[in-house]
PDB file of N, CA and C in Angstrom:
ATOM      1  N   MET A 238      24.069  42.912  42.683  1.00 58.00           N
ATOM      2  CA  MET A 238      22.727  42.296  43.295  1.00 58.00           C
ATOM      3  C   MET A 238      22.919  40.513  43.832  1.00 58.00           C
ATOM      4  N   LYS A 239      23.181  39.616  42.479  1.00 69.00           N
ATOM      5  CA  LYS A 239      23.466  38.461  43.018  1.00 69.00           C
ATOM      6  C   LYS A 239      24.527  38.399  44.208  1.00 69.00           C
ATOM      7  N   SER A 240      25.197  38.851  44.242  1.00 92.00           N
ATOM      8  CA  SER A 240      26.092  38.353  45.614  1.00 92.00           C
ATOM      9  C   SER A 240      25.451  38.710  46.746  1.00 92.00           C
ATOM     10  N   ALA A 241      24.612  39.863  47.026  1.00 90.00           N
ATOM     11  CA  ALA A 241      24.283  40.455  48.215  1.00 90.00           C
ATOM     12  C   ALA A 241      23.007  39.151  47.816  1.00 90.00           C
ATOM     13  N   HIS A 242      22.765  38.704  47.395  1.00 93.00           N
ATOM     14  CA  HIS A 242      21.151  37.601  47.395  1.00 93.00           C
ATOM     15  C   HIS A 242      22.067  36.564  48.179  1.00 93.00           C
ATOM     16  N   MET A 243      23.670  36.023  47.771  1.00 94.00           N
ATOM     17  CA  MET A 243      23.879  34.763  48.467  1.00 94.00           C
ATOM     18  C   MET A 243      25.344  35.222  49.633  1.00 94.00           C
ATOM     19  N   LEU A 244      25.069  36.711  50.385  1.00 94.00           N
ATOM     20  CA  LEU A 244      25.401  36.474  51.297  1.00 94.00           C
ATOM     21  C   LEU A 244      24.490  36.927  52.676  1.00 94.00           C
ATOM     22  N   LEU A 245      23.047  37.286  52.261  1.00 95.00           N
ATOM     23  CA  LEU A 245      22.247  37.522  52.678  1.00 95.00           C
ATOM     24  C   LEU A 245      21.686  35.580  52.915  1.00 95.00           C
ATOM     25  N   LEU A 246      21.910  34.804  51.517  1.00 96.00           N
ATOM     26  CA  LEU A 246      21.389  32.992  52.064  1.00 96.00           C
ATOM     27  C   LEU A 246      22.329  32.817  53.290  1.00 96.00           C
ATOM     28  N   SER A 247      23.553  33.522  53.397  1.00 95.00           N
ATOM     29  CA  SER A 247      24.653  32.656  53.255  1.00 95.00           C
ATOM     30  C   SER A 247      24.497  32.832  54.858  1.00 95.00           C
ATOM     31  N   ARG A 248      23.907  33.928  55.131  1.00 96.00           N
ATOM     32  CA  ARG A 248      23.871  33.915  56.744  1.00 96.00           C
ATOM     33  C   ARG A 248      22.910  33.462  58.019  1.00 96.00           C
ATOM     34  N   VAL A 249      21.593  33.335  56.508  1.00 97.00           N
ATOM     35  CA  VAL A 249      19.959  32.694  56.696  1.00 97.00           C
ATOM     36  C   VAL A 249      21.138  31.147  56.989  1.00 97.00           C
ATOM     37  N   LEU A 250      21.641  30.226  56.321  1.00 97.00           N
ATOM     38  CA  LEU A 250      21.638  29.421  56.097  1.00 97.00           C
ATOM     39  C   LEU A 250      22.401  29.494  58.182  1.00 97.00           C
ATOM     40  N   ALA A 251      23.614  29.738  58.544  1.00 97.00           N
ATOM     41  CA  ALA A 251      24.207  30.389  59.365  1.00 97.00           C
ATOM     42  C   ALA A 251      23.824  30.332  60.571  1.00 97.00           C
ATOM     43  N   ALA A 252      22.658  31.125  60.711  1.00 97.00           N
ATOM     44  CA  ALA A 252      21.147  31.379  62.060  1.00 97.00           C
ATOM     45  C   ALA A 252      20.471  29.766  61.269  1.00 97.00           C
ATOM     46  N   ILE A 253      20.016  29.704  60.455  1.00 97.00           N
ATOM     47  CA  ILE A 253      20.001  28.317  61.217  1.00 97.00           C
ATOM     48  C   ILE A 253      20.741  26.899  61.189  1.00 97.00           C
ATOM     49  N   PHE A 254      21.199  26.986  60.869  1.00 97.00           N
ATOM     50  CA  PHE A 254      22.291  25.702  60.865  1.00 97.00           C
ATOM     51  C   PHE A 254      23.457  25.849  62.394  1.00 97.00           C
ATOM     52  N   GLY A 255      23.639  26.192  61.565  1.00 96.00           N
ATOM     53  CA  GLY A 255      24.936  27.184  62.585  1.00 96.00           C
ATOM     54  C   GLY A 255      24.661  27.016  63.931  1.00 96.00           C
ATOM     55  N   GLY A 256      23.111  28.309  63.795  1.00 96.00           N
ATOM     56  CA  GLY A 256      22.631  28.289  66.114  1.00 96.00           C
ATOM     57  C   GLY A 256      22.345  27.241  65.842  1.00 96.00           C
ATOM     58  N   TYR A 257      21.424  25.615  65.400  1.00 96.00           N
ATOM     59  CA  TYR A 257      20.974  24.683  65.663  1.00 96.00           C
ATOM     60  C   TYR A 257      22.476  23.821  65.955  1.00 96.00           C
ATOM     61  N   ALA A 258      23.173  23.776  65.815  1.00 96.00           N
ATOM     62  CA  ALA A 258      24.641  22.925  66.251  1.00 96.00           C
ATOM     63  C   ALA A 258      24.593  23.513  67.199  1.00 96.00           C
ATOM     64  N   LEU A 259      25.810  25.697  66.915  1.00 96.00           N
ATOM     65  CA  LEU A 259      25.316  25.834  68.297  1.00 96.00           C
ATOM     66  C   LEU A 259      25.227  25.141  69.718  1.00 96.00           C
ATOM     67  N   THR A 260      23.774  26.057  69.454  1.00 97.00           N
ATOM     68  CA  THR A 260      22.389  24.647  70.485  1.00 97.00           C
ATOM     69  C   THR A 260      22.443  23.649  71.176  1.00 97.00           C
ATOM     70  N   SER A 261      22.925  22.946  70.211  1.00 96.00           N
ATOM     71  CA  SER A 261      22.656  21.222  70.499  1.00 96.00           C
ATOM     72  C   SER A 261      24.138  21.751  71.209  1.00 96.00           C
ATOM     73  N   GLY A 262      25.460  21.604  70.128  1.00 95.00           N
ATOM     74  CA  GLY A 262      26.580  21.969  71.719  1.00 95.00           C
ATOM     75  C   GLY A 262      26.467  22.264  72.860  1.00 95.00           C
ATOM     76  N   VAL A 263      25.779  23.510  73.448  1.00 96.00           N
ATOM     77  CA  VAL A 263      25.547  24.668  74.589  1.00 96.00           C
ATOM     78  C   VAL A 263      24.246  23.048  75.765  1.00 96.00           C
ATOM     79  N   ALA A 264      23.480  22.906  74.547  1.00 96.00           N
ATOM     80  CA  ALA A 264      22.800  21.627  75.649  1.00 96.00           C
ATOM     81  C   ALA A 264      23.456  20.329  75.970  1.00 96.00           C
ATOM     82  N   VAL A 265      24.477  19.585  75.627  1.00 95.00           N
ATOM     83  CA  VAL A 265      25.380  18.829  75.264  1.00 95.00           C
ATOM     84  C   VAL A 265      25.984  19.384  76.962  1.00 95.00           C
ATOM     85  N   LEU A 266      26.647  20.054  77.039  1.00 95.00           N
ATOM     86  CA  LEU A 266      27.061  20.363  77.276  1.00 95.00           C
ATOM     87  C   LEU A 266      26.918  20.725  78.635  1.00 95.00           C
ATOM     88  N   LEU A 267      24.977  21.647  79.166  1.00 95.00           N
ATOM     89  CA  LEU A 267      24.507  21.991  80.605  1.00 95.00           C
ATOM     90  C   LEU A 267      24.544  21.027  80.742  1.00 95.00           C
ATOM     91  N   ALA A 268      24.436  19.596  79.551  1.00 94.00           N
ATOM     92  CA  ALA A 268      23.086  18.377  80.426  1.00 94.00           C
ATOM     93  C   ALA A 268      23.741  17.656  81.101  1.00 94.00           C
ATOM     94  N   ALA A 269      25.553  17.722  80.479  1.00 94.00           N
ATOM     95  CA  ALA A 269      26.549  17.348  81.188  1.00 94.00           C
ATOM     96  C   ALA A 269      26.758  18.117  82.857  1.00 94.00           C
ATOM     97  N   VAL A 270      26.679  19.177  82.235  1.00 94.00           N
ATOM     98  CA  VAL A 270      27.810  19.573  84.356  1.00 94.00           C
ATOM     99  C   VAL A 270      26.748  20.238  84.359  1.00 94.00           C
ATOM    100  N   LEU A 271      25.321  20.562  84.896  1.00 95.00           N
ATOM    101  CA  LEU A 271      25.133  20.815  85.436  1.00 95.00           C
ATOM    102  C   LEU A 271      24.556  20.067  86.974  1.00 95.00           C
ATOM    103  N   PRO A 272      25.234  20.670  88.323  1.00 95.00           N
ATOM    104  CA  PRO A 272      25.321  19.959  89.086  1.00 95.00           C
ATOM    105  C   PRO A 272      22.688  19.477  89.836  1.00 95.00           C
ATOM    106  N   MET A 273      22.747  18.962  89.337  1.00 94.00           N
ATOM    107  CA  MET A 273      21.932  18.615  89.497  1.00 94.00           C
ATOM    108  C   MET A 273      21.101  16.775  88.554  1.00 94.00           C
ATOM    109  N   SER A 274      19.849  17.130  89.370  1.00 94.00           N
ATOM    110  CA  SER A 274      19.936  15.474  88.901  1.00 94.00           C
ATOM    111  C   SER A 274      19.965  15.430  86.928  1.00 94.00           C
ATOM    112  N   ARG A 275      20.114  14.031  86.834  1.00 92.00           N
ATOM    113  CA  ARG A 275      20.320  13.862  85.445  1.00 92.00           C
ATOM    114  C   ARG A 275      18.953  14.239  84.630  1.00 92.00           C
ATOM    115  N   ALA A 276      17.572  14.216  84.802  1.00 94.00           N
ATOM    116  CA  ALA A 276      16.458  14.841  83.994  1.00 94.00           C
ATOM    117  C   ALA A 276      16.167  15.861  84.298  1.00 94.00           C
ATOM    118  N   GLU A 277      16.442  16.238  85.069  1.00 96.00           N
ATOM    119  CA  GLU A 277      16.964  18.332  85.734  1.00 96.00           C
ATOM    120  C   GLU A 277      17.530  18.452  85.593  1.00 96.00           C
ATOM    121  N   ALA A 278      18.925  18.108  84.707  1.00 95.00           N
ATOM    122  CA  ALA A 278      19.843  18.408  83.773  1.00 95.00           C
ATOM    123  C   ALA A 278      18.921  18.261  82.761  1.00 95.00           C
ATOM    124  N   VAL A 279      19.161  17.596  82.308  1.00 94.00           N
ATOM    125  CA  VAL A 279      19.008  18.059  80.621  1.00 94.00           C
ATOM    126  C   VAL A 279      17.454  18.483  80.668  1.00 94.00           C
ATOM    127  N   LEU A 280      16.974  18.933  81.431  1.00 96.00           N
ATOM    128  CA  LEU A 280      15.408  19.514  81.244  1.00 96.00           C
ATOM    129  C   LEU A 280      15.649  21.254  80.720  1.00 96.00           C
ATOM    130  N   THR A 281      16.284  21.356  81.859  1.00 96.00           N
ATOM    131  CA  THR A 281      17.035  23.048  82.123  1.00 96.00           C
ATOM    132  C   THR A 281      18.316  23.360  80.850  1.00 96.00           C
ATOM    133  N   ALA A 282      18.899  22.086  80.594  1.00 96.00           N
ATOM    134  CA  ALA A 282      19.733  22.561  79.146  1.00 96.00           C
ATOM    135  C   ALA A 282      18.753  22.273  78.454  1.00 96.00           C
ATOM    136  N   THR A 283      17.140  22.027  77.655  1.00 95.00           N
ATOM    137  CA  THR A 283      16.797  21.573  76.454  1.00 95.00           C
ATOM    138  C   THR A 283      15.720  23.296  76.904  1.00 95.00           C
ATOM    139  N   LEU A 284      15.308  23.677  77.976  1.00 96.00           N
ATOM    140  CA  LEU A 284      14.416  24.792  78.099  1.00 96.00           C
ATOM    141  C   LEU A 284      15.414  26.558  78.365  1.00 96.00           C
ATOM    142  N   SER A 285      16.359  26.517  77.956  1.00 96.00           N
ATOM    143  CA  SER A 285      18.381  26.786  78.172  1.00 96.00           C
ATOM    144  C   SER A 285      17.803  27.083  76.661  1.00 96.00           C
ATOM    145  N   ALA A 286      17.802  25.767  75.363  1.00 94.00           N
ATOM    146  CA  ALA A 286      17.914  26.387  74.065  1.00 94.00           C
ATOM    147  C   ALA A 286      17.713  27.427  73.726  1.00 94.00           C
ATOM    148  N   PHE A 287      15.990  27.983  74.052  1.00 95.00           N
ATOM    149  CA  PHE A 287      15.202  28.732  73.819  1.00 95.00           C
ATOM    150  C   PHE A 287      16.135  29.850  73.383  1.00 95.00           C
ATOM    151  N   VAL A 288      16.757  29.550  74.443  1.00 97.00           N
ATOM    152  CA  VAL A 288      17.664  31.014  75.052  1.00 97.00           C
ATOM    153  C   VAL A 288      18.313  31.312  74.007  1.00 97.00           C
ATOM    154  N   ILE A 289      19.222  30.213  74.032  1.00 96.00           N
ATOM    155  CA  ILE A 289      20.313  30.375  73.069  1.00 96.00           C
ATOM    156  C   ILE A 289      20.488  30.634  71.814  1.00 96.00           C
ATOM    157  N   TYR A 290      19.575  29.370  71.348  1.00 97.00           N
ATOM    158  CA  TYR A 290      19.155  29.801  70.058  1.00 97.00           C
ATOM    159  C   TYR A 290      18.933  31.157  69.317  1.00 97.00           C
ATOM    160  N   THR A 291      18.022  32.285  69.990  1.00 97.00           N
ATOM    161  CA  THR A 291      17.190  32.910  69.481  1.00 97.00           C
ATOM    162  C   THR A 291      18.826  33.818  69.704  1.00 97.00           C
ATOM    163  N   CYS A 292      19.363  33.455  70.567  1.00 97.00           N
ATOM    164  CA  CYS A 292      20.520  34.514  70.336  1.00 97.00           C
ATOM    165  C   CYS A 292      21.193  34.222  69.772  1.00 97.00           C
ATOM    166  N   ALA A 293      21.836  33.314  68.936  1.00 97.00           N
ATOM    167  CA  ALA A 293      22.252  33.295  68.148  1.00 97.00           C
ATOM    168  C   ALA A 293      22.162  34.024  66.747  1.00 97.00           C
ATOM    169  N   VAL A 294      20.762  33.555  66.933  1.00 97.00           N
ATOM    170  CA  VAL A 294      20.256  33.720  65.170  1.00 97.00           C
ATOM    171  C   VAL A 294      20.373  35.742  65.203  1.00 97.00           C
ATOM    172  N   ILE A 295      20.401  35.726  66.922  1.00 97.00           N
ATOM    173  CA  ILE A 295      20.468  38.105  66.415  1.00 97.00           C
ATOM    174  C   ILE A 295      21.446  37.893  65.751  1.00 97.00           C
ATOM    175  N   TRP A 296      22.869  37.010  67.128  1.00 97.00           N
ATOM    176  CA  TRP A 296      24.181  37.962  66.441  1.00 97.00           C
ATOM    177  C   TRP A 296      24.420  36.886  64.925  1.00 97.00           C
ATOM    178  N   VAL A 297      24.257  36.337  64.711  1.00 97.00           N
ATOM    179  CA  VAL A 297      24.202  35.621  62.957  1.00 97.00           C
ATOM    180  C   VAL A 297      24.382  37.929  62.351  1.00 97.00           C
ATOM    181  N   PHE A 298      22.795  38.251  62.461  1.00 96.00           N
ATOM    182  CA  PHE A 298      22.658  39.060  61.610  1.00 96.00           C
ATOM    183  C   PHE A 298      23.037  40.595  61.893  1.00 96.00           C
ATOM    184  N   SER A 299      24.107  40.817  63.181  1.00 96.00           N
ATOM    185  CA  SER A 299      24.476  41.987  63.763  1.00 96.00           C
ATOM    186  C   SER A 299      26.169  41.109  63.348  1.00 96.00           C
ATOM    187  N   VAL A 300      26.705  40.339  63.122  1.00 95.00           N
ATOM    188  CA  VAL A 300      28.335  40.923  63.312  1.00 95.00           C
ATOM    189  C   VAL A 300      28.531  40.931  61.641  1.00 95.00           C
ATOM    190  N   GLN A 301      29.107  41.909  61.254  1.00 93.00           N
ATOM    191  CA  GLN A 301      29.398  42.230  59.753  1.00 93.00           C
ATOM    192  C   GLN A 301      30.171  41.072  59.141  1.00 93.00           C
ATOM    193  N   ASP A 302      31.564  40.974  59.753  1.00 94.00           N
ATOM    194  CA  ASP A 302      32.185  40.089  58.801  1.00 94.00           C
ATOM    195  C   ASP A 302      31.728  38.226  58.272  1.00 94.00           C
ATOM    196  N   LEU A 303      31.250  37.805  57.432  1.00 94.00           N
ATOM    197  CA  LEU A 303      30.649  37.102  57.162  1.00 94.00           C
ATOM    198  C   LEU A 303      31.439  35.374  57.760  1.00 94.00           C
ATOM    199  N   ARG A 304      32.640  35.258  57.303  1.00 96.00           N
ATOM    200  CA  ARG A 304      33.369  33.973  58.160  1.00 96.00           C
ATOM    201  C   ARG A 304      33.324  34.499  59.940  1.00 96.00           C
ATOM    202  N   ARG A 305      33.883  35.502  60.349  1.00 96.00           N
ATOM    203  CA  ARG A 305      33.103  35.194  61.525  1.00 96.00           C
ATOM    204  C   ARG A 305      32.404  35.308  61.959  1.00 96.00           C
ATOM    205  N   VAL A 306      31.218  34.943  61.273  1.00 96.00           N
ATOM    206  CA  VAL A 306      30.268  34.639  62.029  1.00 96.00           C
ATOM    207  C   VAL A 306      29.634  33.142  61.780  1.00 96.00           C
ATOM    208  N   TRP A 307      30.396  32.710  60.824  1.00 96.00           N
ATOM    209  CA  TRP A 307      30.727  30.926  60.833  1.00 96.00           C
ATOM    210  C   TRP A 307      32.197  30.640  61.595  1.00 96.00           C
ATOM    211  N   MET A 308      32.485  31.356  61.704  1.00 96.00           N
ATOM    212  CA  MET A 308      33.512  31.113  63.379  1.00 96.00           C
ATOM    213  C   MET A 308      33.105  31.137  63.933  1.00 96.00           C
ATOM    214  N   GLY A 309      31.968  31.727  65.086  1.00 95.00           N
ATOM    215  CA  GLY A 309      31.528  31.926  66.123  1.00 95.00           C
ATOM    216  C   GLY A 309      30.260  31.225  65.676  1.00 95.00           C
ATOM    217  N   MET A 310      29.750  30.822  64.683  1.00 95.00           N
ATOM    218  CA  MET A 310      28.875  29.478  65.264  1.00 95.00           C
ATOM    219  C   MET A 310      29.365  28.239  65.559  1.00 95.00           C
ATOM    220  N   LEU A 311      30.609  27.653  64.675  1.00 95.00           N
ATOM    221  CA  LEU A 311      30.330  26.181  64.411  1.00 95.00           C
ATOM    222  C   LEU A 311      31.796  25.917  65.009  1.00 95.00           C
ATOM    223  N   LEU A 312      33.097  26.834  65.608  1.00 97.00           N
ATOM    224  CA  LEU A 312      34.063  26.554  66.902  1.00 97.00           C
ATOM    225  C   LEU A 312      33.302  26.267  68.182  1.00 97.00           C
ATOM    226  N   PRO A 313      32.371  26.830  68.614  1.00 96.00           N
ATOM    227  CA  PRO A 313      31.770  26.656  69.909  1.00 96.00           C
ATOM    228  C   PRO A 313      31.604  26.130  70.056  1.00 96.00           C
ATOM    229  N   ALA A 314      30.779  25.546  69.212  1.00 96.00           N
ATOM    230  CA  ALA A 314      29.680  24.015  68.413  1.00 96.00           C
ATOM    231  C   ALA A 314      30.261  22.678  68.936  1.00 96.00           C
ATOM    232  N   ILE A 315      31.346  22.649  68.231  1.00 96.00           N
ATOM    233  CA  ILE A 315      32.372  22.054  68.147  1.00 96.00           C
ATOM    234  C   ILE A 315      32.964  21.895  69.372  1.00 96.00           C
ATOM    235  N   VAL A 316      33.359  22.598  70.192  1.00 97.00           N
ATOM    236  CA  VAL A 316      34.353  22.564  71.079  1.00 97.00           C
ATOM    237  C   VAL A 316      33.149  22.332  72.751  1.00 97.00           C
ATOM    238  N   CYS A 317      31.280  22.582  72.873  1.00 95.00           N
ATOM    239  CA  CYS A 317      31.216  22.929  73.914  1.00 95.00           C
ATOM    240  C   CYS A 317      30.465  21.129  73.672  1.00 95.00           C
ATOM    241  N   GLY A 318      30.007  20.598  72.353  1.00 93.00           N
ATOM    242  CA  GLY A 318      29.461  19.137  71.829  1.00 93.00           C
ATOM    243  C   GLY A 318      30.160  18.535  72.385  1.00 93.00           C
ATOM    244  N   GLY A 319      31.790  18.396  72.094  1.00 94.00           N
ATOM    245  CA  GLY A 319      32.612  17.659  72.074  1.00 94.00           C
ATOM    246  C   GLY A 319      33.198  17.378  73.799  1.00 94.00           C
ATOM    247  N   LEU A 320      33.387  18.279  74.199  1.00 95.00           N
ATOM    248  CA  LEU A 320      33.437  18.644  75.851  1.00 95.00           C
ATOM    249  C   LEU A 320      32.150  18.260  76.879  1.00 95.00           C
ATOM    250  N   GLY A 321      31.513  18.318  75.645  1.00 93.00           N
ATOM    251  CA  GLY A 321      29.689  17.524  76.209  1.00 93.00           C
ATOM    252  C   GLY A 321      29.553  15.897  76.606  1.00 93.00           C
ATOM    253  N   LEU A 322      29.938  15.778  75.561  1.00 91.00           N
ATOM    254  CA  LEU A 322      30.259  14.340  75.780  1.00 91.00           C
ATOM    255  C   LEU A 322      31.316  13.908  75.965  1.00 91.00           C
ATOM    256  N   LEU A 323      32.175  14.076  76.313  1.00 93.00           N
ATOM    257  CA  LEU A 323      32.972  13.351  76.640  1.00 93.00           C
ATOM    258  C   LEU A 323      32.618  13.311  78.499  1.00 93.00           C
ATOM    259  N   LEU A 324      32.630  14.850  78.569  1.00 91.00           N
ATOM    260  CA  LEU A 324      32.303  14.409  80.502  1.00 91.00           C
ATOM    261  C   LEU A 324      30.660  13.630  80.853  1.00 91.00           C
ATOM    262  N   SER A 325      30.136  13.306  79.381  1.00 85.00           N
ATOM    263  CA  SER A 325      28.933  12.927  79.611  1.00 85.00           C
ATOM    264  C   SER A 325      29.110  11.095  79.843  1.00 85.00           C
ATOM    265  N   ARG A 326      30.803  10.604  79.034  1.00 77.00           N
ATOM    266  CA  ARG A 326      30.517   9.135  78.872  1.00 77.00           C
ATOM    267  C   ARG A 326      31.128   9.848  80.318  1.00 77.00           C
ATOM    268  N   GLY A 327      31.835   9.925  80.242  1.00 65.00           N
ATOM    269  CA  GLY A 327      33.567   9.762  81.999  1.00 65.00           C
ATOM    270  C   GLY A 327      32.260   9.436  83.224  1.00 65.00           C
ATOM    271  N   GLY A 328      30.776  10.380  83.339  1.00 54.00           N
ATOM    272  CA  GLY A 328      29.782  10.357  84.255  1.00 54.00           C
ATOM    273  C   GLY A 328      29.154  10.072  83.981  1.00 54.00           C
ATOM    274  N   ALA A 329      28.681   8.785  83.058  1.00 49.00           N
ATOM    275  CA  ALA A 329      28.264   7.963  83.375  1.00 49.00           C
ATOM    276  C   ALA A 329      27.907   5.884  83.166  1.00 49.00           C
TER     277      ALA A 329
END
């Protein structure tokens, strides 16, 4: 019984913190690559974060493998955030 509680806790943490990391990474990338003024790109990326976060939370609870859940949250977050930072510094 305790194991089931820990698995659920891990999914909840993945949804909250992994979803936040993924959403932040995608927002940084979108703000760097959208072909519009800087202010509009940041606003669009920020508003799209609501949809991305909601989809990430739904995805966390629909995938069976817990390892895949964590990797599916953290790896794209790192890649998108890193790419976004590199692109935004190159353009500034």
